[in-house]
């Protein structure tokens, strides 16, 4: 079992829909990252958070430390949001960044 | 462009070839990383350099050889690879040193798509 689990693995939605991607982890962490990987391969860091909630434009990330769970929300989704979204946690115990396998999001016009 | 530049973007090599991947950052970051991303698998950490010194080697086969000549450049030298080494190789950098709780996150390059034939 991976230390970081994401769901769903694949998600297809219509343009304009509200999107939620989930991340659960099983280790103690210092911080959680949400990353976006476009088809070309490049990875962009969207958020880094250790508590509460962060918002950037149409993207919202939340984390519940007690439940070891984080969600990434996209409001008013757009085809350009189509990408793989990766959750990664900075493991407090071994001081390493551990990645989930990603959620492939496709937004249909 | 994210601030971390990787070249080449694509590479096809035979199993007997020797090639090198290059990563460059001018963000003033202290640590640089090589990751491997295979299909349907999480990113795997290969090597970590902190202040130009290798601090971690995650049991990577010796056919992969990293080099960090200075804080801005990182290379991954490849020789006698196997087809299963075909993957996306990503370079990343961070301002904080490995092991420190980071306030700054990581900056990734666009990756090199490697195909071994």
mmCIF file of C-alpha atoms in Angstrom:
data_model
loop_
_atom_site.group_PDB
_atom_site.id
_atom_site.type_symbol
_atom_site.label_atom_id
_atom_site.label_comp_id
_atom_site.label_asym_id
_atom_site.label_seq_id
_atom_site.Cartn_x
_atom_site.Cartn_y
_atom_site.Cartn_z
ATOM 1 C CA UNK A 1 0.000 0.000 0.000
ATOM 2 C CA UNK A 2 1.371 3.399 -0.964
ATOM 3 C CA UNK A 3 1.929 5.922 1.782
ATOM 4 C CA UNK A 4 0.041 8.430 -0.365
ATOM 5 C CA UNK A 5 -3.206 7.432 -2.051
ATOM 6 C CA UNK A 6 -5.141 9.574 -4.485
ATOM 7 C CA UNK A 7 -8.673 9.247 -5.765
ATOM 8 C CA UNK A 8 -10.005 9.068 -8.311
ATOM 9 C CA UNK A 9 -7.236 7.842 -10.617
ATOM 10 C CA UNK A 10 -9.050 9.258 -13.622
ATOM 11 C CA UNK A 11 -11.727 11.914 -13.803
ATOM 12 C CA UNK A 12 -13.581 13.237 -16.820
ATOM 13 C CA UNK A 13 -15.962 16.160 -16.433
ATOM 14 C CA UNK A 14 -17.778 18.767 -18.464
ATOM 15 C CA UNK A 15 -16.514 22.301 -18.647
ATOM 16 C CA UNK A 16 -17.864 24.352 -15.782
ATOM 17 C CA UNK A 17 -18.211 21.489 -13.307
ATOM 18 C CA UNK A 18 -16.842 21.634 -9.779
ATOM 19 C CA UNK A 19 -13.952 19.200 -9.408
ATOM 20 C CA UNK A 20 -12.666 17.479 -6.287
ATOM 21 C CA UNK A 21 -9.525 15.366 -6.102
ATOM 22 C CA UNK A 22 -8.668 13.584 -2.877
ATOM 23 C CA UNK A 23 -5.413 12.614 -1.215
ATOM 24 C CA UNK A 24 -4.993 10.419 1.855
ATOM 25 C CA UNK A 25 -1.709 9.665 3.540
ATOM 26 C CA UNK A 26 -0.617 7.323 6.261
ATOM 27 C CA UNK A 27 2.504 8.977 7.680
ATOM 28 C CA UNK A 28 3.261 11.999 9.809
ATOM 29 C CA UNK A 29 3.948 14.962 7.601
ATOM 30 C CA UNK A 30 5.383 18.443 7.782
ATOM 31 C CA UNK A 31 3.759 19.692 4.598
ATOM 32 C CA UNK A 32 1.634 18.536 1.675
ATOM 33 C CA UNK A 33 2.100 19.637 -1.908
ATOM 34 C CA UNK A 34 -0.322 19.675 -4.794
ATOM 35 C CA UNK A 35 1.399 19.551 -8.161
ATOM 36 C CA UNK A 36 0.102 19.845 -11.711
ATOM 37 C CA UNK A 37 1.718 17.915 -14.539
ATOM 38 C CA UNK A 38 0.839 18.841 -18.092
ATOM 39 C CA UNK A 39 1.013 16.399 -21.026
ATOM 40 C CA UNK A 40 4.488 17.616 -21.936
ATOM 41 C CA UNK A 41 5.752 16.377 -18.586
ATOM 42 C CA UNK A 42 6.605 19.592 -16.771
ATOM 43 C CA UNK A 43 5.447 19.819 -13.176
ATOM 44 C CA UNK A 44 4.201 22.992 -11.553
ATOM 45 C CA UNK A 45 3.766 23.409 -7.838
ATOM 46 C CA UNK A 46 0.233 24.606 -7.106
ATOM 47 C CA UNK A 47 0.085 24.647 -3.330
ATOM 48 C CA UNK A 48 2.084 23.749 -0.298
ATOM 49 C CA UNK A 49 0.116 23.573 2.917
ATOM 50 C CA UNK A 50 0.410 22.231 6.402
ATOM 51 C CA UNK A 51 -2.969 23.255 7.813
ATOM 52 C CA UNK A 52 -6.285 24.761 6.859
ATOM 53 C CA UNK A 53 -7.018 26.004 3.407
ATOM 54 C CA UNK A 54 -5.374 27.895 0.568
ATOM 55 C CA UNK A 55 -6.949 29.500 -2.488
ATOM 56 C CA UNK A 56 -5.411 30.628 -5.743
ATOM 57 C CA UNK A 57 -7.781 31.729 -8.456
ATOM 58 C CA UNK A 58 -10.175 28.871 -9.171
ATOM 59 C CA UNK A 59 -8.114 26.386 -7.174
ATOM 60 C CA UNK A 60 -8.695 25.616 -3.524
ATOM 61 C CA UNK A 61 -6.687 23.189 -1.402
ATOM 62 C CA UNK A 62 -7.677 21.989 2.044
ATOM 63 C CA UNK A 63 -5.999 19.733 4.535
ATOM 64 C CA UNK A 64 -7.224 17.940 7.645
ATOM 65 C CA UNK A 65 -4.187 16.891 9.646
ATOM 66 C CA UNK A 66 -6.158 14.773 12.120
ATOM 67 C CA UNK A 67 -7.809 12.777 9.356
ATOM 68 C CA UNK A 68 -4.634 12.748 7.194
ATOM 69 C CA UNK A 69 -6.569 13.907 4.197
ATOM 70 C CA UNK A 70 -6.346 16.714 1.675
ATOM 71 C CA UNK A 71 -8.566 17.799 -1.173
ATOM 72 C CA UNK A 72 -7.939 19.880 -4.260
ATOM 73 C CA UNK A 73 -10.980 21.661 -5.675
ATOM 74 C CA UNK A 74 -11.346 23.366 -9.020
ATOM 75 C CA UNK A 75 -14.283 25.685 -9.530
ATOM 76 C CA UNK A 76 -15.695 26.494 -12.981
ATOM 77 C CA UNK A 77 -13.430 23.909 -14.594
ATOM 78 C CA UNK A 78 -11.998 24.622 -18.024
ATOM 79 C CA UNK A 79 -10.370 22.401 -20.674
ATOM 80 C CA UNK A 80 -7.005 23.990 -19.895
ATOM 81 C CA UNK A 81 -7.274 22.446 -16.420
ATOM 82 C CA UNK A 82 -6.811 19.044 -18.063
ATOM 83 C CA UNK A 83 -3.647 17.606 -16.532
ATOM 84 C CA UNK A 84 -2.417 15.094 -13.993
ATOM 85 C CA UNK A 85 -2.693 16.350 -10.425
ATOM 86 C CA UNK A 86 -0.199 14.879 -7.990
ATOM 87 C CA UNK A 87 -0.283 14.943 -4.212
ATOM 88 C CA UNK A 88 3.054 14.746 -2.404
ATOM 89 C CA UNK A 89 3.790 14.750 1.306
ATOM 90 C CA UNK A 90 6.946 15.714 3.119
ATOM 91 C CA UNK A 91 7.356 12.791 5.492
ATOM 92 C CA UNK A 92 8.294 14.030 8.943
ATOM 93 C CA UNK A 93 9.808 10.671 9.879
ATOM 94 C CA UNK A 94 12.241 10.045 7.030
ATOM 95 C CA UNK A 95 12.372 13.637 5.784
ATOM 96 C CA UNK A 96 11.491 12.619 2.257
ATOM 97 C CA UNK A 97 8.942 13.779 -0.269
ATOM 98 C CA UNK A 98 6.579 10.913 -1.118
ATOM 99 C CA UNK A 99 4.313 11.129 -4.135
ATOM 100 C CA UNK A 100 0.915 9.763 -5.015
ATOM 101 C CA UNK A 101 0.363 8.210 -8.437
ATOM 102 C CA UNK A 102 -1.672 11.169 -9.607
ATOM 103 C CA UNK A 103 -5.191 11.874 -10.822
ATOM 104 C CA UNK A 104 -5.656 12.346 -14.549
ATOM 105 C CA UNK A 105 -8.267 15.074 -15.093
ATOM 106 C CA UNK A 106 -9.900 15.658 -18.474
ATOM 107 C CA UNK A 107 -12.294 18.548 -18.920
ATOM 108 C CA UNK A 108 -14.497 18.279 -21.990
ATOM 109 C CA UNK A 109 -15.691 21.503 -23.661
ATOM 110 C CA UNK B 1 9.682 28.112 -18.124
ATOM 111 C CA UNK B 2 9.803 27.309 -14.430
ATOM 112 C CA UNK B 3 13.370 28.318 -13.600
ATOM 113 C CA UNK B 4 14.677 24.765 -13.859
ATOM 114 C CA UNK B 5 15.766 23.866 -17.380
ATOM 115 C CA UNK B 6 16.317 20.328 -18.558
ATOM 116 C CA UNK B 7 17.921 19.206 -21.794
ATOM 117 C CA UNK B 8 17.302 17.376 -23.965
ATOM 118 C CA UNK B 9 13.504 17.167 -23.826
ATOM 119 C CA UNK B 10 13.499 13.841 -25.652
ATOM 120 C CA UNK B 11 16.204 11.211 -25.977
ATOM 121 C CA UNK B 12 16.269 7.875 -27.738
ATOM 122 C CA UNK B 13 19.300 5.742 -27.065
ATOM 123 C CA UNK B 14 20.495 2.231 -27.664
ATOM 124 C CA UNK B 15 21.464 -0.048 -24.823
ATOM 125 C CA UNK B 16 25.162 0.340 -25.585
ATOM 126 C CA UNK B 17 25.139 4.140 -25.839
ATOM 127 C CA UNK B 18 26.417 6.675 -23.347
ATOM 128 C CA UNK B 19 24.451 9.880 -22.953
ATOM 129 C CA UNK B 20 23.952 12.601 -20.360
ATOM 130 C CA UNK B 21 20.946 14.529 -19.132
ATOM 131 C CA UNK B 22 21.459 18.099 -18.020
ATOM 132 C CA UNK B 23 19.618 20.202 -15.477
ATOM 133 C CA UNK B 24 20.237 23.862 -14.771
ATOM 134 C CA UNK B 25 18.740 26.239 -12.209
ATOM 135 C CA UNK B 26 19.525 29.863 -11.524
ATOM 136 C CA UNK B 27 17.109 30.247 -8.643
ATOM 137 C CA UNK B 28 19.812 30.231 -6.009
ATOM 138 C CA UNK B 29 18.495 26.968 -4.628
ATOM 139 C CA UNK B 30 20.649 24.833 -2.367
ATOM 140 C CA UNK B 31 19.425 21.369 -3.246
ATOM 141 C CA UNK B 32 18.862 19.529 -6.517
ATOM 142 C CA UNK B 33 17.147 16.240 -7.190
ATOM 143 C CA UNK B 34 16.756 13.620 -9.896
ATOM 144 C CA UNK B 35 13.417 11.825 -10.076
ATOM 145 C CA UNK B 36 12.239 9.008 -12.314
ATOM 146 C CA UNK B 37 8.617 8.814 -13.411
ATOM 147 C CA UNK B 38 7.479 5.556 -14.983
ATOM 148 C CA UNK B 39 3.997 4.971 -16.349
ATOM 149 C CA UNK B 40 1.344 4.605 -13.652
ATOM 150 C CA UNK B 41 3.909 4.820 -10.839
ATOM 151 C CA UNK B 42 4.644 7.586 -8.337
ATOM 152 C CA UNK B 43 7.708 9.696 -8.856
ATOM 153 C CA UNK B 44 10.761 7.900 -7.512
ATOM 154 C CA UNK B 45 13.610 9.815 -5.973
ATOM 155 C CA UNK B 46 16.953 8.793 -7.468
ATOM 156 C CA UNK B 47 19.562 11.233 -6.187
ATOM 157 C CA UNK B 48 19.775 14.261 -3.947
ATOM 158 C CA UNK B 49 22.536 16.838 -3.928
ATOM 159 C CA UNK B 50 22.815 19.403 -1.190
ATOM 160 C CA UNK B 51 25.304 22.214 -1.625
ATOM 161 C CA UNK B 52 26.926 20.202 -4.435
ATOM 162 C CA UNK B 53 27.411 17.141 -2.252
ATOM 163 C CA UNK B 54 25.485 13.935 -2.832
ATOM 164 C CA UNK B 55 23.452 13.213 0.259
ATOM 165 C CA UNK B 56 21.244 10.437 -0.962
ATOM 166 C CA UNK B 57 21.313 7.628 -3.460
ATOM 167 C CA UNK B 58 18.135 5.598 -3.381
ATOM 168 C CA UNK B 59 19.636 2.258 -4.432
ATOM 169 C CA UNK B 60 19.872 3.352 -8.031
ATOM 170 C CA UNK B 61 21.743 1.015 -10.421
ATOM 171 C CA UNK B 62 25.280 2.074 -11.245
ATOM 172 C CA UNK B 63 24.365 2.546 -14.909
ATOM 173 C CA UNK B 64 22.998 5.904 -13.683
ATOM 174 C CA UNK B 65 25.750 8.241 -12.533
ATOM 175 C CA UNK B 66 24.990 11.745 -11.240
ATOM 176 C CA UNK B 67 27.319 14.708 -11.241
ATOM 177 C CA UNK B 68 26.903 18.108 -9.626
ATOM 178 C CA UNK B 69 29.815 20.339 -10.643
ATOM 179 C CA UNK B 70 28.315 23.437 -9.022
ATOM 180 C CA UNK B 71 25.152 24.556 -7.300
ATOM 181 C CA UNK B 72 23.444 25.491 -10.568
ATOM 182 C CA UNK B 73 24.061 22.382 -12.630
ATOM 183 C CA UNK B 74 23.198 18.744 -12.274
ATOM 184 C CA UNK B 75 23.905 15.950 -14.720
ATOM 185 C CA UNK B 76 22.735 12.372 -15.000
ATOM 186 C CA UNK B 77 25.163 10.239 -16.994
ATOM 187 C CA UNK B 78 23.658 7.167 -18.588
ATOM 188 C CA UNK B 79 25.406 4.061 -19.895
ATOM 189 C CA UNK B 80 24.361 0.547 -20.874
ATOM 190 C CA UNK B 81 20.737 1.209 -19.992
ATOM 191 C CA UNK B 82 17.935 -1.319 -20.211
ATOM 192 C CA UNK B 83 14.559 -0.893 -21.932
ATOM 193 C CA UNK B 84 12.868 -0.762 -18.510
ATOM 194 C CA UNK B 85 14.820 2.424 -17.838
ATOM 195 C CA UNK B 86 12.609 4.192 -20.372
ATOM 196 C CA UNK B 87 10.784 6.877 -18.402
ATOM 197 C CA UNK B 88 10.454 10.585 -17.787
ATOM 198 C CA UNK B 89 13.410 11.888 -15.802
ATOM 199 C CA UNK B 90 12.662 15.005 -13.829
ATOM 200 C CA UNK B 91 15.032 17.394 -12.167
ATOM 201 C CA UNK B 92 13.927 19.550 -9.259
ATOM 202 C CA UNK B 93 15.467 22.086 -6.947
ATOM 203 C CA UNK B 94 14.572 23.513 -3.584
ATOM 204 C CA UNK B 95 15.799 26.411 -1.540
ATOM 205 C CA UNK B 96 15.795 24.493 1.689
ATOM 206 C CA UNK B 97 18.297 21.755 2.336
ATOM 207 C CA UNK B 98 17.025 18.176 2.340
ATOM 208 C CA UNK B 99 15.767 17.292 5.791
ATOM 209 C CA UNK B 100 14.614 20.785 6.589
ATOM 210 C CA UNK B 101 10.948 21.516 6.778
ATOM 211 C CA UNK B 102 10.406 23.555 3.717
ATOM 212 C CA UNK B 103 8.505 26.761 3.376
ATOM 213 C CA UNK B 104 9.365 27.134 -0.240
ATOM 214 C CA UNK B 105 8.478 23.936 -2.000
ATOM 215 C CA UNK B 106 10.116 22.458 -4.993
ATOM 216 C CA UNK B 107 10.596 23.726 -8.546
ATOM 217 C CA UNK B 108 10.557 21.079 -11.233
ATOM 218 C CA UNK B 109 11.940 21.054 -14.728
ATOM 219 C CA UNK B 110 9.947 19.871 -17.723
ATOM 220 C CA UNK B 111 11.707 16.537 -17.795
ATOM 221 C CA UNK B 112 13.568 14.445 -20.324
ATOM 222 C CA UNK B 113 11.542 11.687 -21.963
ATOM 223 C CA UNK B 114 14.001 8.829 -22.337
ATOM 224 C CA UNK B 115 13.399 5.840 -24.581
ATOM 225 C CA UNK B 116 15.880 2.962 -24.516
ATOM 226 C CA UNK B 117 15.759 0.736 -27.573
#
